[in-house]
Short mmCIF file of C-alpha atoms and ligand atoms in Angstrom, two decimals:
data_model
loop_
_atom_site.label_atom_id
_atom_site.label_comp_id
_atom_site.label_asym_id
_atom_site.label_seq_id
_atom_site.Cartn_x
_atom_site.Cartn_y
_atom_site.Cartn_z
CA MET X 48 -14.07 -21.18 7.72
CA ASN X 49 -15.15 -17.61 7.14
CA GLU X 50 -11.86 -16.12 6.07
CA LEU X 51 -12.02 -13.40 3.42
CA ARG X 52 -10.28 -14.68 0.32
CA PHE X 53 -8.61 -12.58 -2.37
CA PRO X 54 -8.64 -13.45 -6.06
CA GLU X 55 -6.11 -15.97 -7.35
CA GLY X 56 -2.89 -14.18 -8.37
CA PHE X 57 -3.49 -11.12 -6.17
CA VAL X 58 -0.09 -9.47 -5.63
CA TRP X 59 1.01 -9.09 -2.00
CA GLY X 60 3.93 -6.79 -1.40
CA VAL X 61 5.73 -4.33 0.80
CA ALA X 62 7.12 -0.93 -0.19
CA THR X 63 10.00 1.39 0.68
CA SER X 64 11.91 4.21 -1.00
CA ALA X 65 15.62 4.81 -1.50
CA PHE X 66 16.21 7.95 0.53
CA GLN X 67 14.12 6.69 3.44
CA ILE X 68 16.09 3.48 4.00
CA GLU X 69 19.38 3.27 2.12
CA GLY X 70 21.71 5.61 4.02
CA ALA X 71 25.24 5.27 2.59
CA ALA X 72 25.00 8.90 1.57
CA GLU X 73 28.43 9.09 0.02
CA ALA X 74 29.06 5.48 -0.95
CA ASP X 75 30.27 4.56 -4.42
CA GLY X 76 30.00 8.00 -5.92
CA ARG X 77 26.51 9.06 -4.80
CA ALA X 78 25.97 12.83 -5.04
CA PRO X 79 23.73 14.85 -2.70
CA SER X 80 19.99 15.06 -3.33
CA ILE X 81 17.59 17.87 -2.48
CA TRP X 82 16.69 15.97 0.69
CA ASP X 83 20.30 15.98 1.87
CA THR X 84 20.39 19.72 1.35
CA CYS X 85 17.09 20.38 3.12
CA ALA X 86 17.90 18.04 6.02
CA ALA X 87 20.98 20.16 6.69
CA ARG X 88 18.78 23.26 7.09
CA PRO X 89 18.03 23.89 10.76
CA GLY X 90 14.37 23.17 11.54
CA PHE X 91 13.50 21.44 8.28
CA ILE X 92 13.33 17.96 9.82
CA ALA X 93 11.30 17.73 13.04
CA ASP X 94 13.84 15.66 14.99
CA GLY X 95 16.87 17.31 13.41
CA SER X 96 17.86 14.05 11.72
CA ASP X 97 18.91 13.27 8.16
CA GLY X 98 19.15 10.35 5.75
CA ARG X 99 22.89 9.74 5.98
CA VAL X 100 22.53 6.34 7.63
CA ALA X 101 18.76 5.72 7.81
CA CYS X 102 18.26 1.92 7.92
CA ASP X 103 21.67 1.34 6.31
CA HIS X 104 19.79 -0.79 3.81
CA TYR X 105 22.53 -0.14 1.22
CA HIS X 106 24.76 -2.47 3.25
CA ARG X 107 22.12 -4.58 4.98
CA TYR X 108 19.90 -5.41 2.01
CA PRO X 109 20.58 -9.18 2.26
CA GLU X 110 19.07 -9.16 5.75
CA ASP X 111 16.12 -7.09 4.53
CA VAL X 112 15.49 -9.42 1.61
CA ALA X 113 15.57 -12.30 4.11
CA LEU X 114 12.89 -10.49 6.15
CA MET X 115 10.73 -10.22 3.04
CA LYS X 116 11.21 -13.89 2.39
CA GLU X 117 10.08 -14.58 5.93
CA LEU X 118 7.00 -12.45 5.24
CA GLY X 119 6.38 -14.52 2.15
CA VAL X 120 5.57 -11.48 0.00
CA GLY X 121 5.54 -11.98 -3.74
CA ALA X 122 6.64 -8.45 -4.61
CA TYR X 123 8.81 -5.62 -3.33
CA ARG X 124 8.40 -2.00 -4.38
CA PHE X 125 11.61 0.00 -3.93
CA SER X 126 12.92 3.13 -5.58
CA VAL X 127 16.19 3.86 -7.34
CA ALA X 128 18.25 6.85 -6.22
CA TRP X 129 18.92 9.16 -9.16
CA PRO X 130 21.98 10.73 -7.41
CA ARG X 131 23.63 7.30 -7.27
CA VAL X 132 23.05 6.59 -10.95
CA LEU X 133 23.71 10.01 -12.51
CA PRO X 134 25.65 12.01 -9.91
CA GLU X 135 25.74 15.01 -12.24
CA GLY X 136 22.01 14.69 -12.87
CA ARG X 137 22.49 13.71 -16.48
CA GLY X 138 25.29 12.55 -18.76
CA ARG X 139 27.84 10.34 -17.01
CA VAL X 140 26.41 7.07 -15.68
CA ASN X 141 27.93 5.91 -12.40
CA ALA X 142 28.18 2.14 -12.87
CA ALA X 143 28.97 1.58 -9.18
CA GLY X 144 25.65 3.18 -8.21
CA LEU X 145 23.75 0.90 -10.56
CA ASP X 146 25.67 -2.13 -9.24
CA PHE X 147 23.81 -1.79 -5.94
CA TYR X 148 20.42 -2.19 -7.62
CA ASP X 149 21.80 -5.03 -9.68
CA ARG X 150 22.74 -6.88 -6.49
CA LEU X 151 19.40 -6.05 -4.88
CA VAL X 152 17.39 -7.26 -7.88
CA ASP X 153 19.35 -10.49 -8.07
CA ALA X 154 18.87 -11.11 -4.35
CA LEU X 155 15.12 -10.51 -4.71
CA LEU X 156 14.80 -12.82 -7.67
CA ALA X 157 16.79 -15.51 -5.87
CA ALA X 158 14.31 -15.19 -2.98
CA GLY X 159 11.36 -15.55 -5.34
CA ILE X 160 10.29 -11.90 -4.89
CA THR X 161 9.26 -9.85 -7.93
CA PRO X 162 10.95 -6.43 -8.03
CA TRP X 163 8.75 -3.37 -8.64
CA SER X 164 10.93 -0.36 -9.19
CA THR X 165 9.99 3.30 -8.81
CA LEU X 166 12.29 5.65 -10.69
CA TYR X 167 11.55 8.87 -8.85
CA HIS X 168 10.66 8.90 -5.18
CA TRP X 169 11.65 12.52 -4.48
CA ASP X 170 15.46 12.40 -4.24
CA LEU X 171 16.34 14.78 -7.08
CA PRO X 172 20.09 15.33 -7.50
CA GLN X 173 20.87 18.71 -5.93
CA CYS X 174 22.74 19.79 -9.06
CA LEU X 175 19.43 19.64 -10.95
CA GLU X 176 17.70 21.77 -8.33
CA ASP X 177 20.52 24.25 -8.94
CA ILE X 178 19.31 24.65 -12.54
CA GLY X 179 15.67 25.15 -11.45
CA GLY X 180 14.58 21.73 -10.22
CA TRP X 181 11.24 20.50 -11.57
CA THR X 182 10.28 24.03 -12.60
CA SER X 183 12.78 23.53 -15.44
CA ARG X 184 11.82 21.61 -18.57
CA ASP X 185 15.45 20.47 -18.80
CA VAL X 186 14.92 18.41 -15.67
CA ALA X 187 12.10 16.54 -17.42
CA SER X 188 14.49 15.62 -20.21
CA ALA X 189 17.19 14.72 -17.68
CA PHE X 190 14.67 12.29 -16.14
CA VAL X 191 14.41 10.52 -19.49
CA GLU X 192 18.20 10.03 -19.56
CA TYR X 193 18.03 8.69 -16.03
CA ALA X 194 15.13 6.35 -16.85
CA ASP X 195 17.06 5.13 -19.87
CA ALA X 196 20.23 4.40 -17.86
CA VAL X 197 18.36 2.49 -15.16
CA THR X 198 16.13 0.45 -17.43
CA ARG X 199 18.99 -0.45 -19.76
CA ARG X 200 20.78 -2.01 -16.83
CA LEU X 201 17.86 -3.59 -14.95
CA GLY X 202 15.20 -3.96 -17.64
CA ASP X 203 16.16 -7.55 -18.44
CA ARG X 204 15.08 -8.58 -14.93
CA VAL X 205 12.74 -5.87 -13.65
CA LYS X 206 9.39 -6.02 -15.43
CA HIS X 207 7.36 -3.66 -13.25
CA TRP X 208 8.20 0.03 -13.44
CA ILE X 209 6.68 3.07 -11.78
CA THR X 210 7.87 6.36 -13.23
CA HIS X 211 6.94 8.68 -10.38
CA ASN X 212 5.79 8.50 -6.80
CA GLU X 213 3.10 11.02 -5.85
CA PRO X 214 3.70 14.01 -8.12
CA TRP X 215 1.25 16.02 -5.95
CA CYS X 216 3.62 15.70 -2.96
CA ALA X 217 6.73 16.32 -5.07
CA SER X 218 5.22 19.51 -6.53
CA VAL X 219 2.81 20.97 -3.96
CA LEU X 220 4.54 19.96 -0.71
CA GLY X 221 7.96 20.67 -2.23
CA TYR X 222 7.36 23.86 -4.21
CA ALA X 223 4.17 25.51 -2.85
CA GLN X 224 4.01 24.56 0.82
CA GLY X 225 7.75 24.25 1.41
CA GLU X 226 7.37 21.29 3.78
CA HIS X 227 9.25 18.90 1.52
CA ALA X 228 12.45 19.40 -0.44
CA PRO X 229 13.32 21.66 -2.15
CA GLY X 230 11.36 23.71 0.39
CA ARG X 231 10.03 26.47 -1.87
CA LYS X 232 6.81 28.41 -1.27
CA SER X 233 5.53 29.37 -4.69
CA TRP X 234 2.36 28.09 -6.34
CA PRO X 235 3.53 29.12 -9.82
CA ASP X 236 6.66 27.01 -9.25
CA ALA X 237 4.56 24.10 -7.94
CA LEU X 238 2.29 24.06 -11.00
CA ALA X 239 5.23 24.20 -13.40
CA ALA X 240 6.90 21.41 -11.39
CA ALA X 241 3.75 19.27 -11.50
CA HIS X 242 3.59 19.67 -15.27
CA HIS X 243 7.23 18.72 -15.78
CA LEU X 244 6.83 15.70 -13.51
CA LEU X 245 3.88 14.51 -15.60
CA LEU X 246 5.68 15.35 -18.84
CA SER X 247 8.75 13.38 -17.80
CA HIS X 248 6.45 10.45 -17.01
CA GLY X 249 4.96 10.62 -20.51
CA TRP X 250 8.38 10.91 -22.15
CA GLY X 251 9.76 8.14 -19.99
CA VAL X 252 7.11 5.49 -20.68
CA PRO X 253 8.23 4.57 -24.25
CA VAL X 254 11.90 4.58 -23.20
CA ILE X 255 11.19 2.15 -20.36
CA ARG X 256 9.15 -0.06 -22.68
CA SER X 257 11.95 -0.26 -25.22
CA ASN X 258 14.58 -1.19 -22.60
CA ALA X 259 12.46 -3.53 -20.49
CA ARG X 260 10.71 -5.74 -23.02
CA GLY X 261 7.24 -6.82 -21.99
CA ALA X 262 7.32 -4.73 -18.82
CA ASP X 263 4.28 -3.25 -17.11
CA VAL X 264 4.68 0.50 -16.71
CA GLY X 265 2.61 2.85 -14.59
CA ILE X 266 2.65 5.85 -12.30
CA THR X 267 1.77 6.14 -8.61
CA LEU X 268 -0.48 8.94 -7.38
CA ASN X 269 -1.48 9.85 -3.85
CA LEU X 270 -5.22 10.05 -4.14
CA THR X 271 -7.93 10.63 -1.61
CA HIS X 272 -11.66 10.65 -1.13
CA VAL X 273 -12.91 14.11 -0.28
CA ASP X 274 -15.87 14.85 2.01
CA ALA X 275 -17.27 18.30 2.69
CA ALA X 276 -17.91 18.79 6.40
CA SER X 277 -21.37 20.25 5.74
CA PRO X 278 -23.83 20.89 2.92
CA SER X 279 -22.92 24.59 3.05
CA ARG X 280 -22.05 25.96 -0.37
CA TRP X 281 -18.63 27.08 0.93
CA ASP X 282 -17.65 23.66 2.20
CA GLN X 283 -18.96 22.01 -0.96
CA GLU X 284 -17.05 24.34 -3.25
CA LEU X 285 -13.85 23.93 -1.32
CA ALA X 286 -14.25 20.15 -1.37
CA ASN X 287 -14.44 20.34 -5.15
CA VAL X 288 -11.25 22.41 -5.28
CA VAL X 289 -9.41 20.00 -2.98
CA ASP X 290 -10.53 17.06 -5.12
CA GLY X 291 -9.39 18.97 -8.20
CA GLU X 292 -6.01 19.94 -6.81
CA ILE X 293 -5.08 16.55 -5.37
CA ASN X 294 -6.85 14.05 -7.63
CA ARG X 295 -8.02 15.50 -10.95
CA TRP X 296 -4.99 17.73 -11.65
CA TYR X 297 -3.00 14.51 -12.17
CA LEU X 298 -5.63 11.99 -13.23
CA ASP X 299 -7.22 14.13 -15.94
CA PRO X 300 -4.07 14.78 -18.02
CA LEU X 301 -2.83 11.20 -17.51
CA PHE X 302 -6.16 9.87 -18.80
CA GLY X 303 -6.18 12.18 -21.80
CA ARG X 304 -8.46 14.97 -20.63
CA GLY X 305 -5.99 17.79 -20.13
CA TYR X 306 -5.99 19.92 -17.00
CA PRO X 307 -9.43 20.32 -15.35
CA GLU X 308 -10.89 23.68 -16.37
CA ASP X 309 -12.52 24.50 -13.03
CA ILE X 310 -9.18 24.10 -11.27
CA VAL X 311 -7.31 26.05 -13.95
CA SER X 312 -9.78 28.90 -13.24
CA HIS X 313 -9.28 28.46 -9.51
CA HIS X 314 -5.49 28.74 -9.87
CA GLN X 315 -5.90 31.76 -12.13
CA ARG X 316 -8.14 33.51 -9.58
CA GLU X 317 -5.62 32.77 -6.83
CA GLY X 318 -2.74 34.19 -8.89
CA HIS X 319 -1.04 30.79 -9.19
CA LEU X 320 -0.77 30.94 -12.98
CA PRO X 321 0.64 34.38 -13.77
CA GLY X 322 1.58 33.46 -17.35
CA GLY X 323 -1.33 31.07 -17.86
CA LEU X 324 -0.80 27.36 -18.54
CA GLU X 325 0.98 28.39 -21.75
CA ALA X 326 3.91 29.56 -19.62
CA PHE X 327 4.98 25.90 -19.33
CA VAL X 328 2.60 23.70 -21.35
CA GLN X 329 3.81 23.28 -24.93
CA PRO X 330 1.62 21.99 -27.78
CA GLN X 331 2.58 18.30 -27.76
CA ASP X 332 2.85 17.95 -23.99
CA LEU X 333 -0.64 16.71 -23.22
CA GLN X 334 -0.34 14.14 -25.96
CA ALA X 335 2.89 12.87 -24.33
CA ILE X 336 1.39 12.78 -20.84
CA ARG X 337 -1.51 10.56 -21.92
CA ALA X 338 0.91 7.78 -22.97
CA PRO X 339 -0.95 4.51 -22.39
CA THR X 340 0.12 2.72 -19.21
CA ASP X 341 -0.52 -0.76 -17.87
CA PHE X 342 -1.68 0.12 -14.39
CA LEU X 343 -2.40 2.96 -12.00
CA GLY X 344 -0.62 2.88 -8.64
CA VAL X 345 -2.65 4.33 -5.77
CA ASN X 346 -1.19 5.42 -2.45
CA PHE X 347 -3.90 5.83 0.15
CA TYR X 348 -3.67 6.79 3.80
CA THR X 349 -6.70 8.86 4.78
CA ARG X 350 -9.65 10.84 3.47
CA ALA X 351 -9.79 14.62 3.21
CA LEU X 352 -12.45 16.23 5.38
CA VAL X 353 -12.90 19.76 4.12
CA ARG X 354 -14.10 22.79 6.08
CA SER X 355 -14.00 26.23 4.58
CA GLU X 356 -12.78 29.09 6.74
CA ARG X 357 -15.06 31.32 4.72
CA VAL X 358 -18.47 30.05 5.80
CA PRO X 359 -20.29 33.23 6.83
CA GLU X 360 -21.52 33.41 10.43
CA ARG X 361 -25.22 33.19 9.53
CA GLU X 362 -24.59 30.08 7.46
CA ASN X 363 -22.45 28.50 10.09
CA ALA X 364 -24.77 25.57 10.57
CA PRO X 365 -23.30 22.72 12.60
CA ARG X 366 -20.93 20.68 10.50
CA THR X 367 -22.70 17.44 9.70
CA ILE X 368 -19.40 15.57 9.75
CA PRO X 369 -17.51 16.24 12.98
CA GLU X 370 -13.73 16.10 13.33
CA PRO X 371 -12.69 12.56 14.25
CA PRO X 372 -11.54 11.92 17.83
CA ASP X 373 -7.85 11.23 18.46
CA ASP X 374 -8.32 7.49 18.91
CA GLN X 375 -9.42 7.31 15.28
CA ARG X 376 -6.17 8.84 14.08
CA THR X 377 -2.71 7.47 13.50
CA ASP X 378 0.44 9.14 14.86
CA MET X 379 0.43 11.32 11.71
CA GLY X 380 -2.90 12.74 12.86
CA TRP X 381 -4.47 11.04 9.84
CA GLU X 382 -8.01 9.78 10.31
CA VAL X 383 -8.47 6.02 9.85
CA ARG X 384 -11.12 5.72 7.10
CA PRO X 385 -11.01 2.48 5.14
CA ASP X 386 -14.49 3.18 3.75
CA ALA X 387 -12.94 6.13 1.92
CA LEU X 388 -10.50 3.78 0.19
CA ARG X 389 -13.37 1.72 -1.15
CA ALA X 390 -15.18 4.88 -2.31
CA LEU X 391 -12.02 6.16 -3.99
CA LEU X 392 -11.38 2.90 -5.83
CA VAL X 393 -14.96 2.70 -7.10
CA ARG X 394 -14.79 6.31 -8.26
CA LEU X 395 -11.48 5.72 -10.10
CA HIS X 396 -12.98 2.73 -11.85
CA GLU X 397 -16.12 4.64 -12.84
CA ASP X 398 -14.51 7.94 -13.83
CA TYR X 399 -11.18 6.85 -15.33
CA ALA X 400 -11.35 3.07 -15.83
CA PRO X 401 -7.63 2.24 -15.51
CA ALA X 402 -6.97 -1.26 -16.88
CA ARG X 403 -5.54 -2.37 -13.55
CA ILE X 404 -5.07 -0.73 -10.18
CA PHE X 405 -2.50 -1.59 -7.52
CA ILE X 406 -2.40 -0.12 -4.04
CA THR X 407 1.28 0.81 -4.09
CA GLU X 408 1.24 2.18 -0.52
CA ASN X 409 -1.05 1.89 2.48
CA GLY X 410 -0.12 1.69 6.12
CA ALA X 411 -0.03 3.52 9.42
CA ALA X 412 2.37 5.28 11.77
CA TYR X 413 2.18 4.05 15.35
CA ALA X 414 5.09 4.36 17.77
CA THR X 415 4.59 1.02 19.57
CA GLY X 416 8.02 -0.38 20.37
CA PRO X 417 9.52 -3.52 21.91
CA ASP X 418 8.10 -4.65 25.27
CA ALA X 419 10.16 -6.20 28.08
CA ASP X 420 10.38 -9.44 26.10
CA GLY X 421 11.51 -7.60 23.00
CA ARG X 422 8.22 -8.18 21.17
CA VAL X 423 6.39 -5.42 19.33
CA GLN X 424 2.64 -5.82 19.75
CA ASP X 425 1.38 -3.19 17.28
CA ASP X 426 -2.29 -4.14 17.29
CA ARG X 427 -3.48 -0.79 15.98
CA ARG X 428 -1.36 -1.13 12.82
CA LEU X 429 -2.68 -4.63 12.32
CA ALA X 430 -6.26 -3.35 12.65
CA TYR X 431 -5.55 -0.48 10.24
CA VAL X 432 -4.23 -2.82 7.56
CA ALA X 433 -7.03 -5.33 8.11
CA GLY X 434 -9.65 -2.60 7.71
CA HIS X 435 -8.10 -1.38 4.48
CA LEU X 436 -7.81 -4.91 3.11
CA ARG X 437 -11.53 -5.40 3.76
CA ALA X 438 -12.10 -2.18 1.82
CA CYS X 439 -9.95 -3.54 -1.03
CA ARG X 440 -11.93 -6.73 -1.09
CA ALA X 441 -15.22 -4.74 -1.10
CA ALA X 442 -13.93 -2.71 -4.06
CA ILE X 443 -13.06 -5.90 -5.94
CA ASP X 444 -16.60 -7.15 -5.25
CA ALA X 445 -17.89 -3.89 -6.73
CA GLY X 446 -16.02 -4.65 -9.96
CA VAL X 447 -12.82 -2.62 -9.43
CA PRO X 448 -9.83 -4.25 -11.20
CA LEU X 449 -7.61 -4.14 -8.11
CA HIS X 450 -4.75 -6.59 -8.56
CA GLY X 451 -2.43 -6.07 -5.63
CA TYR X 452 -1.53 -4.39 -2.36
CA PHE X 453 1.85 -3.09 -1.16
CA LEU X 454 2.03 -2.37 2.55
CA TRP X 455 3.92 0.78 3.56
CA SER X 456 6.36 0.01 4.94
CA LEU X 457 8.68 -2.95 5.32
CA LEU X 458 10.86 -1.03 7.79
CA ASP X 459 10.55 1.90 10.16
CA ASN X 460 12.39 4.59 8.25
CA PHE X 461 13.15 8.26 7.60
CA GLU X 462 9.68 9.77 7.34
CA TRP X 463 10.69 12.92 5.44
CA ALA X 464 10.05 16.13 7.39
CA PHE X 465 9.18 14.07 10.49
CA GLY X 466 12.53 12.29 10.56
CA TYR X 467 12.57 9.02 12.51
CA GLU X 468 9.73 10.01 14.84
CA LYS X 469 6.98 8.41 12.79
CA ARG X 470 7.22 4.66 12.45
CA PHE X 471 5.38 2.97 9.58
CA GLY X 472 7.26 -0.35 9.55
CA ILE X 473 5.94 -3.84 10.05
CA VAL X 474 9.54 -4.43 11.09
CA TRP X 475 10.91 -2.41 14.00
CA VAL X 476 14.28 -0.75 13.44
CA ASP X 477 16.53 0.28 16.31
CA PHE X 478 18.34 3.18 14.66
CA GLU X 479 21.24 3.00 17.14
CA THR X 480 22.09 -0.64 16.56
CA GLN X 481 20.29 -1.29 13.24
CA GLN X 482 18.64 -4.29 14.85
CA ARG X 483 15.41 -5.36 13.11
CA ILE X 484 12.46 -6.97 14.94
CA MET X 485 9.44 -8.35 13.11
CA LYS X 486 6.37 -6.70 14.65
CA ALA X 487 3.09 -8.51 15.37
CA SER X 488 1.62 -6.81 12.29
CA GLY X 489 4.40 -8.36 10.20
CA ARG X 490 3.78 -11.85 11.53
CA TRP X 491 0.08 -11.36 10.88
CA TYR X 492 0.70 -10.03 7.35
CA ALA X 493 2.75 -13.16 6.61
CA ARG X 494 -0.34 -15.24 7.45
CA VAL X 495 -2.52 -13.10 5.18
CA VAL X 496 -0.05 -13.45 2.32
CA ARG X 497 0.31 -17.21 2.71
CA ALA X 498 -3.47 -17.75 2.89
CA ASN X 499 -4.26 -15.14 0.21
CA ALA X 500 -7.01 -14.23 2.66
CA LEU X 501 -7.84 -12.25 5.77
CA PRO X 502 -8.11 -14.63 8.72
CA GLU X 503 -11.55 -15.18 10.21
CA GLU X 504 -10.87 -12.81 13.16
CA GLN X 505 -10.48 -9.84 10.79
CA ALA X 506 -12.78 -10.93 8.00
CA ALA X 507 -15.93 -9.18 9.19
C1 FCB R 896 3.80 8.76 1.17
C2 FCB R 896 5.20 8.60 0.63
C3 FCB R 896 6.04 7.61 1.40
C4 FCB R 896 5.79 7.68 2.88
C5 FCB R 896 4.32 7.62 3.18
C6 FCB R 896 3.99 7.64 4.64
O1 FCB R 896 3.32 10.01 0.83
O2 FCB R 896 5.16 8.19 -0.72
O3 FCB R 896 7.38 7.82 1.05
O4 FCB R 896 6.39 8.80 3.39
O5 FCB R 896 3.67 8.69 2.55
#
């Protein structure tokens, strides 16, 4: 047998987030989040949809836990909705909102599935956006109240906590590029938001530890491997900036190095830091942000292939790395590059040496739906996951302390600005009837999980 085995104790999981699956927008005292507000803005969501019903997971969670049990996964990463728990953003705790997560956690534990909970997966209460959102330092302190309320209630049973999901997306896509909620287009706002996200992480870690005794606490970043499309100085310099903006701006302060100087200078040159870093970084902040954690969560989907628009004509030598053809892309247009995951993991280990790494998201959007027999034969998703699992295994062989993998996603769901058009699930969801169908990729993943190995067909 030439299957590709994973180390004993490797964690196999699936991931989701609250706003993308729960629905039940007004149930039990939930207040609106910034995503409810943005979804109501014409044109913000590609298919004009919203998260009001989504997968109706709030009511159907027993069925979804049963699906996870069928998959045999050992762990489930979900997020808690801040607007359910603290509908006014801070202060009054809504017990009925917490009750839902209580029920979910108990159902998971009864099914033998370890809960991994993310506190912030982008659904900021709208009332906190009204006081400045993440550009406001007060929102960082409100996060600590929220983290306290959640971990007090669930910390006896949930022993794996992730403070934030992808602060780059929450800050840059939300505040600079305007593609995500709250839909602002200001780099100064985005950089202040990024800082307050990191600060709230640092402030939150000790609070979580004191409420959830013995818990593992970490943060999840969306990280990528960056390639310049040519050896041209312009492409190379831009590749360094992209690496700095996406990877180092978050990794460096979290690992005690402060903000990377070359990228601070870049933002200053671009006018992104009108008041300097001092406008929002206070003396003890960097000390707080470097709070020791137990693991780094990595979300990986694709590499970044960087081409500068500024390469002068005479230097416009053919790009040594061409744009990938369409059949090497997922429905998101993202290039399929598992080798870049291996390179990223090795680099993280060499440059930052986190004690443990978990892939907290990896997966692919492909539209493949039920055939005439009602079966979903999503071979391309299966191949995507298999390729990335081989890359994980290669990274482990290279000495990277990679301890687990969470597939994004359990269910087809609300894919943010794309609405329901992009399907990432290993379970098909019919959004009219809420019927779930296990896809071929899901049945295959169940085999991988049970064997703790890639089957022979995908091992090489
Ligand atoms: C990540 C998000 C997740 C999902 C995937 C496709 O950036 O964390 O919620 O949208 O992308």
